[in-house]
């Protein structure tokens, strides 16, 4: 708040310059504050912010206390879809953001009269995840109460205290998104505990997703390229589904995950610095028999407040490690917990750099549609220098409930993050190739 004070001049000196000085000073103060507020309202990623409206489109205002960063900064909350810049490549030439246990959402209601006892992995609805650029969903499906449920459980059995909701509810969210966005492609990876005969294929049919189905017959069997994203959209084969049960490929027409996907270990082995071991069910990451690679990057026990730290430098380093383990091939899927939490760029910057390989640049934002491979724009990297930490300082956002509209939708427990932006999906220095992008050189 500020006020403009106008002095009343004596009758004899109303026209004097001295009397006008306070008026000029007040006007200058007003203009200064007005311009300052306009500049703050368009703050970019990594720049300081005080409230939700300070940050530009696609950003929210938050901090990362796990890294000791109490000063709130504008933080990325949305992905850039690589095919919005470089379109028409085979599906396996891009990297897509995936949410691990997409359904396991903080503050999701439990069954009536039951207290849920399980871990949580995400903070917003599946619809919002898709709106923010997530293009892969990892869903755990179980037989439960005569239906198929999403459940975060153990020993292959769903309990009332580990159950979330009937799977068809989430699948209907996916159907609505695909219907409303006719050029988008979504991948679903199912950890499958469903034993009901034809249970899964009937579930997808009842959710109205059969019309988007990418058939197993079109999937490359020997590591060849997939159809282009343009072809997948034209033929409306925009839903790619994998199951962890091999027999369902023949029985229900659902692709067996490890026949088409190479994958590193999930949980703590997948976040151990300098190591990217293949999952035991998967062929080695450097195998040429499959053309899709899933990179798991999340700890065994998810901790909301630690995710921003995990999604900083360690993530960039692990992308480089898995790139090498895969024989210098960039993973096609990056699966994470709490995908919006970071110290600024997070998983979104990582995916941008991974997608830089589509054009030979250090980041997809430097790519130019129609330009020769390796022709990169000069894109200024964000300046992180404004982020400072003063001993004893506190965030003006601390201990607030947070308020969110548009595509950003954190749970009420996300106490140090705010955003009021409504995001639109869309489109660092010039690139020096994939190795630099992945932190290898």
Coordinates of C-alpha atoms in Angstrom, one line a residue:
X1 CA 0.0 0.0 0.0
X2 CA 1.1 3.5 -0.6
X3 CA -0.4 7.0 -0.6
X4 CA 0.2 10.2 -2.5
X5 CA 0.5 13.2 -0.3
X6 CA -0.4 16.6 -1.9
X7 CA 0.9 19.6 0.0
X8 CA -1.1 22.8 0.1
X9 CA 1.1 25.7 -0.8
X10 CA 0.8 29.1 0.8
X11 CA -1.2 31.6 -1.3
X12 CA 1.9 33.5 -2.1
X13 CA 3.8 30.5 -3.4
X14 CA 1.4 28.2 -5.1
X15 CA 3.1 28.6 -8.5
X16 CA 6.6 28.2 -7.1
X17 CA 8.7 25.2 -8.1
X18 CA 9.4 24.3 -4.5
X19 CA 5.7 23.7 -3.9
X20 CA 5.4 21.6 -7.0
X21 CA 8.3 19.3 -5.9
X22 CA 6.2 17.1 -3.6
X23 CA 3.6 16.6 -6.3
X24 CA 6.3 15.6 -8.8
X25 CA 7.9 13.3 -6.3
X26 CA 4.5 11.6 -5.5
X27 CA 3.8 11.2 -9.2
X28 CA 7.2 9.6 -9.8
X29 CA 6.6 7.3 -6.9
X30 CA 3.3 6.3 -8.3
X31 CA 4.8 5.6 -11.8
X32 CA 7.7 3.6 -10.2
X33 CA 5.4 1.4 -8.2
X34 CA 3.1 0.9 -11.1
X35 CA 5.9 -0.1 -13.4
X36 CA 7.4 -2.4 -10.8
X37 CA 4.1 -4.2 -10.3
X38 CA 3.8 -4.7 -14.1
X39 CA 7.4 -6.1 -14.3
X40 CA 6.8 -8.5 -11.3
X41 CA 3.6 -9.7 -12.8
X42 CA 5.5 -11.0 -15.8
X43 CA 8.4 -12.6 -13.8
X44 CA 9.9 -15.6 -15.6
X45 CA 11.1 -19.0 -14.3
X46 CA 13.7 -18.7 -11.5
X47 CA 12.8 -15.0 -10.8
X48 CA 11.6 -14.0 -7.3
X49 CA 7.9 -13.8 -6.7
X50 CA 5.7 -12.8 -3.8
X51 CA 2.3 -14.2 -4.8
X52 CA 0.6 -16.3 -7.5
X53 CA -0.1 -13.4 -9.9
X54 CA 3.6 -12.4 -10.1
X55 CA 4.6 -15.2 -12.5
X56 CA 4.0 -15.5 -16.2
X57 CA 1.9 -18.2 -18.0
X58 CA 2.8 -21.8 -17.3
X59 CA 4.5 -20.8 -13.9
X60 CA 3.5 -20.8 -10.3
X61 CA 5.2 -19.2 -7.2
X62 CA 6.8 -21.7 -4.8
X63 CA 10.0 -22.6 -3.0
X64 CA 12.1 -25.7 -2.2
X65 CA 12.8 -25.9 1.5
X66 CA 14.4 -29.3 1.0
X67 CA 17.3 -27.5 -0.7
X68 CA 17.2 -24.7 1.9
X69 CA 15.7 -22.2 -0.6
X70 CA 13.2 -20.2 1.3
X71 CA 12.8 -17.4 -1.3
X72 CA 9.8 -18.2 -3.5
X73 CA 10.6 -18.2 -7.2
X74 CA 8.5 -18.6 -10.4
X75 CA 8.5 -22.4 -11.0
X76 CA 7.5 -24.3 -14.1
X77 CA 4.2 -26.1 -13.9
X78 CA 3.7 -27.3 -17.4
X79 CA 5.4 -29.3 -20.2
X80 CA 6.2 -28.2 -23.7
X81 CA 4.9 -30.9 -26.0
X82 CA 7.8 -31.7 -28.4
X83 CA 5.6 -32.4 -31.4
X84 CA 4.3 -28.8 -31.1
X85 CA 7.7 -27.7 -32.3
X86 CA 9.1 -30.7 -34.3
X87 CA 6.2 -32.7 -35.6
X88 CA 5.8 -35.8 -37.7
X89 CA 8.6 -38.0 -36.2
X90 CA 8.0 -41.6 -35.2
X91 CA 6.4 -41.9 -31.7
X92 CA 9.6 -43.4 -30.3
X93 CA 11.7 -40.3 -31.3
X94 CA 10.2 -38.2 -28.5
X95 CA 10.3 -38.1 -24.7
X96 CA 7.0 -38.0 -22.9
X97 CA 6.4 -37.1 -19.2
X98 CA 4.8 -39.9 -17.2
X99 CA 3.3 -39.7 -13.7
X100 CA 4.0 -42.7 -11.4
X101 CA 0.9 -44.0 -9.7
X102 CA -1.1 -41.2 -11.4
X103 CA -4.2 -42.1 -9.4
X104 CA -2.6 -42.0 -6.0
X105 CA -3.5 -38.4 -5.2
X106 CA -3.0 -36.6 -1.9
X107 CA -6.3 -35.8 -0.3
X108 CA -8.3 -38.2 -2.6
X109 CA -11.3 -39.3 -0.6
X110 CA -11.2 -42.8 1.0
X111 CA -14.0 -45.3 1.2
X112 CA -16.7 -44.2 3.7
X113 CA -15.8 -45.1 7.2
X114 CA -12.3 -46.2 6.2
X115 CA -9.0 -44.5 6.9
X116 CA -6.6 -45.0 3.9
X117 CA -3.2 -46.4 4.8
X118 CA -0.9 -46.1 1.8
X119 CA 1.6 -43.8 0.1
X120 CA 0.7 -41.0 -2.2
X121 CA 2.5 -40.0 -5.4
X122 CA 0.7 -37.1 -7.1
X123 CA -1.1 -33.9 -6.1
X124 CA -3.6 -33.1 -8.8
X125 CA -6.3 -35.0 -10.8
X126 CA -5.5 -37.0 -13.8
X127 CA -7.4 -34.5 -15.9
X128 CA -5.1 -31.7 -14.7
X129 CA -2.0 -33.9 -15.2
X130 CA -3.0 -34.3 -18.8
X131 CA -3.7 -30.6 -19.2
X132 CA -0.3 -29.8 -17.8
X133 CA 1.4 -31.9 -20.5
X134 CA 1.7 -35.4 -18.8
X135 CA 1.3 -37.9 -21.6
X136 CA 1.8 -41.2 -19.8
X137 CA -0.1 -42.6 -16.8
X138 CA 1.0 -45.5 -14.6
X139 CA -2.1 -47.2 -13.1
X140 CA -2.3 -50.1 -10.7
X141 CA -5.4 -52.1 -11.4
X142 CA -7.0 -54.8 -9.1
X143 CA -10.1 -56.9 -8.8
X144 CA -12.0 -55.4 -5.9
X145 CA -15.6 -55.5 -4.7
X146 CA -16.8 -57.1 -8.0
X147 CA -15.2 -54.4 -10.1
X148 CA -11.8 -53.2 -11.3
X149 CA -10.3 -50.6 -9.0
X150 CA -7.2 -48.4 -8.8
X151 CA -5.4 -49.5 -5.7
X152 CA -2.0 -48.8 -4.1
X153 CA -1.6 -52.1 -2.3
X154 CA 0.7 -55.1 -1.8
X155 CA 0.9 -58.8 -2.3
X156 CA -1.4 -58.5 -5.3
X157 CA -4.5 -57.8 -3.3
X158 CA -6.6 -54.6 -2.9
X159 CA -7.9 -53.7 0.5
X160 CA -10.5 -51.1 1.5
X161 CA -7.7 -49.1 3.2
X162 CA -5.5 -49.1 0.1
X163 CA -8.3 -48.6 -2.5
X164 CA -8.8 -45.3 -4.4
X165 CA -11.7 -45.6 -6.9
X166 CA -13.1 -47.7 -9.7
X167 CA -10.7 -47.6 -12.6
X168 CA -13.4 -46.6 -15.0
X169 CA -13.6 -43.2 -13.4
X170 CA -10.0 -42.3 -14.3
X171 CA -10.4 -43.9 -17.7
X172 CA -13.4 -41.7 -18.4
X173 CA -11.1 -38.7 -17.6
X174 CA -8.7 -39.9 -20.2
X175 CA -11.5 -40.4 -22.8
X176 CA -12.8 -36.9 -22.2
X177 CA -9.3 -35.5 -22.7
X178 CA -8.7 -37.4 -25.9
X179 CA -12.1 -36.4 -27.2
X180 CA -11.5 -32.7 -26.4
X181 CA -7.9 -32.8 -27.8
X182 CA -8.0 -34.7 -31.1
X183 CA -4.3 -34.4 -31.8
X184 CA -3.0 -35.7 -28.4
X185 CA -1.6 -39.2 -27.7
X186 CA -1.7 -40.8 -24.3
X187 CA 0.1 -43.9 -23.0
X188 CA -1.2 -46.0 -20.1
X189 CA 1.1 -48.5 -18.4
X190 CA -0.8 -50.9 -16.2
X191 CA 0.6 -52.8 -13.2
X192 CA -1.9 -55.6 -13.6
X193 CA -3.5 -57.6 -10.9
X194 CA -6.8 -58.2 -12.7
X195 CA -7.8 -61.8 -13.1
X196 CA -11.3 -61.4 -14.3
X197 CA -11.5 -62.9 -17.8
X198 CA -11.5 -60.1 -20.4
X199 CA -11.7 -57.7 -17.5
X200 CA -9.3 -55.1 -18.8
X201 CA -10.5 -54.9 -22.4
X202 CA -14.1 -54.7 -21.3
X203 CA -13.1 -51.9 -18.9
X204 CA -11.5 -49.9 -21.7
X205 CA -14.5 -50.5 -24.0
X206 CA -17.0 -49.4 -21.3
X207 CA -15.0 -46.3 -20.8
X208 CA -15.3 -45.4 -24.5
X209 CA -11.6 -45.8 -25.1
X210 CA -11.7 -48.6 -27.7
X211 CA -12.1 -46.1 -30.5
X212 CA -8.7 -44.6 -29.8
X213 CA -6.9 -48.0 -29.4
X214 CA -3.5 -48.5 -30.9
X215 CA -3.6 -52.1 -32.0
X216 CA -0.9 -54.6 -31.0
X217 CA -0.6 -55.6 -34.7
X218 CA 0.9 -52.2 -35.5
X219 CA 3.5 -52.2 -32.8
X220 CA 7.1 -52.9 -34.0
X221 CA 8.3 -56.3 -32.8
X222 CA 12.0 -56.1 -33.5
X223 CA 13.0 -52.6 -32.4
X224 CA 11.9 -50.8 -35.5
X225 CA 10.5 -47.3 -35.5
X226 CA 6.9 -46.8 -34.4
X227 CA 4.4 -45.0 -36.8
X228 CA 4.8 -41.2 -36.8
X229 CA 2.7 -39.2 -34.4
X230 CA 1.0 -37.7 -37.5
X231 CA -0.1 -41.2 -38.7
X232 CA -1.3 -42.1 -35.2
X233 CA -3.4 -39.0 -35.0
X234 CA -4.8 -39.4 -38.6
X235 CA -5.8 -43.0 -37.8
X236 CA -7.1 -42.1 -34.4
X237 CA -4.7 -44.7 -32.8
X238 CA -4.1 -42.2 -29.9
X239 CA -4.2 -44.5 -26.9
X240 CA -1.2 -46.8 -26.3
X241 CA -1.8 -49.4 -23.5
X242 CA 0.6 -51.8 -21.9
X243 CA 0.0 -54.5 -19.3
X244 CA 2.4 -56.4 -17.0
X245 CA 0.7 -59.7 -17.7
X246 CA 2.1 -61.4 -20.9
X247 CA -0.9 -63.7 -21.6
X248 CA -3.3 -60.7 -22.1
X249 CA -1.6 -59.8 -25.4
X250 CA -3.1 -62.9 -26.9
X251 CA -6.3 -63.1 -24.8
X252 CA -7.3 -59.4 -24.8
X253 CA -5.2 -57.7 -27.4
X254 CA -3.3 -55.6 -24.8
X255 CA 0.4 -55.3 -25.4
X256 CA 2.8 -57.0 -23.0
X257 CA 4.9 -54.2 -21.5
X258 CA 8.3 -55.8 -21.6
X259 CA 7.9 -57.0 -25.2
X260 CA 7.9 -53.4 -26.4
X261 CA 9.5 -51.4 -23.5
X262 CA 13.0 -51.4 -22.0
X263 CA 13.0 -50.2 -18.4
X264 CA 15.3 -49.4 -15.6
X265 CA 14.7 -50.4 -12.0
X266 CA 11.9 -48.6 -10.2
X267 CA 12.3 -47.2 -6.6
X268 CA 15.5 -46.5 -4.9
X269 CA 17.7 -48.4 -7.4
X270 CA 16.4 -46.0 -10.1
X271 CA 17.6 -42.9 -8.2
X272 CA 21.0 -44.1 -7.1
X273 CA 23.6 -41.7 -8.5
X274 CA 25.8 -43.1 -11.3
X275 CA 23.7 -46.3 -11.7
X276 CA 20.8 -47.1 -14.1
X277 CA 20.3 -50.9 -13.8
X278 CA 17.8 -52.7 -16.0
X279 CA 14.6 -53.9 -14.4
X280 CA 14.7 -57.7 -14.0
X281 CA 11.6 -58.2 -16.1
X282 CA 13.1 -56.1 -18.9
X283 CA 15.7 -56.8 -21.5
X284 CA 18.9 -54.8 -21.0
X285 CA 18.5 -51.0 -21.6
X286 CA 20.9 -51.2 -24.6
X287 CA 19.0 -54.0 -26.3
X288 CA 18.0 -53.3 -29.9
X289 CA 14.9 -55.6 -29.7
X290 CA 12.6 -52.8 -28.5
X291 CA 12.3 -49.2 -29.5
X292 CA 10.8 -47.6 -26.4
X293 CA 12.6 -46.9 -23.2
X294 CA 11.0 -46.1 -19.9
X295 CA 13.1 -44.3 -17.3
X296 CA 11.8 -44.6 -13.8
X297 CA 12.9 -41.8 -11.5
X298 CA 11.2 -41.9 -8.1
X299 CA 12.3 -43.3 -4.7
X300 CA 10.7 -46.3 -3.1
X301 CA 9.0 -44.2 -0.4
X302 CA 7.6 -40.9 -1.9
X303 CA 8.0 -37.8 0.2
X304 CA 6.1 -34.7 -1.0
X305 CA 8.5 -32.2 0.4
X306 CA 11.6 -33.9 -0.9
X307 CA 10.4 -34.1 -4.5
X308 CA 11.7 -30.6 -5.4
X309 CA 15.2 -31.7 -4.4
X310 CA 15.0 -34.9 -6.3
X311 CA 13.9 -33.0 -9.4
X312 CA 16.9 -30.7 -9.4
X313 CA 20.5 -31.5 -10.3
X314 CA 20.2 -35.3 -9.4
X315 CA 17.5 -35.7 -12.1
X316 CA 19.6 -34.1 -14.8
X317 CA 22.6 -36.3 -13.8
X318 CA 20.5 -39.5 -13.8
X319 CA 19.1 -38.7 -17.3
X320 CA 22.7 -38.7 -18.5
X321 CA 23.5 -42.0 -16.6
X322 CA 20.5 -43.8 -18.2
X323 CA 21.3 -42.3 -21.6
X324 CA 24.7 -44.0 -21.4
X325 CA 23.2 -47.3 -20.0
X326 CA 20.9 -47.4 -23.0
X327 CA 23.7 -47.2 -25.5
X328 CA 23.5 -43.4 -26.0
X329 CA 19.7 -43.5 -26.6
X330 CA 17.4 -41.0 -25.0
X331 CA 14.6 -42.6 -22.9
X332 CA 11.1 -42.1 -24.4
X333 CA 9.2 -41.9 -21.0
X334 CA 10.3 -40.2 -17.8
X335 CA 8.2 -41.4 -14.9
X336 CA 8.2 -39.3 -11.6
X337 CA 6.3 -38.6 -8.4
X338 CA 4.9 -35.1 -7.6
X339 CA 5.8 -34.0 -11.1
X340 CA 5.3 -30.2 -10.5
X341 CA 7.6 -29.9 -7.5
X342 CA 11.1 -28.6 -8.3
X343 CA 13.6 -25.8 -7.6
X344 CA 12.6 -24.0 -10.8
X345 CA 12.6 -26.0 -14.0
X346 CA 12.4 -29.6 -12.7
X347 CA 11.1 -32.4 -14.8
X348 CA 9.9 -30.0 -17.4
X349 CA 13.4 -28.7 -18.1
X350 CA 14.7 -32.3 -18.1
X351 CA 12.1 -33.4 -20.7
X352 CA 12.9 -30.3 -22.8
X353 CA 16.5 -31.2 -22.9
X354 CA 15.8 -34.9 -23.7
X355 CA 13.6 -33.7 -26.6
X356 CA 16.4 -31.5 -27.9
X357 CA 17.6 -34.6 -29.6
X358 CA 14.7 -34.4 -32.0
X359 CA 16.6 -31.5 -33.8
X360 CA 20.1 -31.8 -32.5
X361 CA 19.9 -29.0 -30.0
X362 CA 20.5 -28.8 -26.2
X363 CA 16.8 -28.2 -25.6
X364 CA 13.6 -28.5 -27.6
X365 CA 13.0 -24.8 -27.2
X366 CA 16.0 -24.1 -29.4
X367 CA 14.6 -26.3 -32.2
X368 CA 13.2 -24.7 -35.4
X369 CA 10.5 -26.4 -37.4
X370 CA 11.7 -27.1 -40.9
X371 CA 15.3 -26.2 -40.2
X372 CA 18.2 -28.5 -40.9
X373 CA 19.2 -30.9 -38.1
X374 CA 21.4 -29.0 -35.6
X375 CA 20.1 -25.5 -36.6
X376 CA 19.3 -24.1 -33.2
X377 CA 17.9 -20.8 -32.0
X378 CA 19.7 -18.7 -29.4
X379 CA 17.4 -19.1 -26.4
X380 CA 18.5 -17.4 -23.2
X381 CA 18.8 -19.8 -20.3
X382 CA 17.0 -18.6 -17.2
X383 CA 19.1 -16.7 -14.7
X384 CA 19.1 -18.4 -11.3
X385 CA 21.1 -15.7 -9.5
X386 CA 18.0 -13.9 -8.0
X387 CA 17.4 -17.0 -5.8
X388 CA 19.1 -16.2 -2.5
X389 CA 18.6 -17.4 1.0
X390 CA 19.0 -15.2 4.0
X391 CA 19.5 -16.8 7.4
X392 CA 16.3 -16.7 9.4
X393 CA 14.2 -15.5 6.5
X394 CA 10.8 -17.0 5.9
X395 CA 8.8 -17.4 2.8
X396 CA 5.8 -15.1 2.5
X397 CA 4.0 -18.2 1.2
X398 CA 4.8 -20.4 4.2
X399 CA 1.9 -21.9 6.2
X400 CA -0.7 -20.8 3.7
X401 CA -3.3 -23.1 2.2
X402 CA -2.4 -22.2 -1.4
X403 CA -4.9 -21.3 -4.1
X404 CA -4.9 -22.7 -7.6
X405 CA -7.0 -22.3 -10.7
X406 CA -6.6 -23.4 -14.3
X407 CA -4.5 -26.5 -14.9
X408 CA -2.4 -26.2 -11.7
X409 CA -4.2 -28.0 -8.9
X410 CA -2.2 -28.9 -5.9
X411 CA -3.7 -30.5 -2.9
X412 CA -4.5 -28.4 0.1
X413 CA -1.4 -29.8 1.8
X414 CA 0.9 -28.2 -0.7
X415 CA 1.4 -25.3 1.7
X416 CA 4.3 -23.4 0.1
X417 CA 3.1 -23.3 -3.5
X418 CA 0.7 -20.9 -5.1
X419 CA -0.6 -20.3 -8.6
X420 CA -3.5 -18.6 -10.2
X421 CA -2.4 -19.1 -13.8
X422 CA -4.6 -20.7 -16.4
X423 CA -2.1 -22.5 -18.6
X424 CA -2.2 -23.1 -22.4
X425 CA -0.2 -26.0 -23.7
X426 CA 2.3 -24.8 -26.2
X427 CA 5.4 -24.2 -27.5
X428 CA 19.4 -21.9 -23.4
X429 CA 21.8 -20.9 -25.4
X430 CA 22.0 -22.5 -28.8
X431 CA 22.5 -26.3 -28.7
X432 CA 25.6 -28.4 -29.0
X433 CA 23.9 -31.7 -29.4
X434 CA 22.4 -34.4 -27.2
X435 CA 25.4 -35.0 -25.0
X436 CA 25.4 -31.5 -23.7
X437 CA 21.7 -31.5 -23.2
X438 CA 21.9 -34.6 -21.0
X439 CA 24.8 -33.3 -19.0
X440 CA 27.3 -35.9 -20.4
X441 CA 29.9 -33.3 -21.5

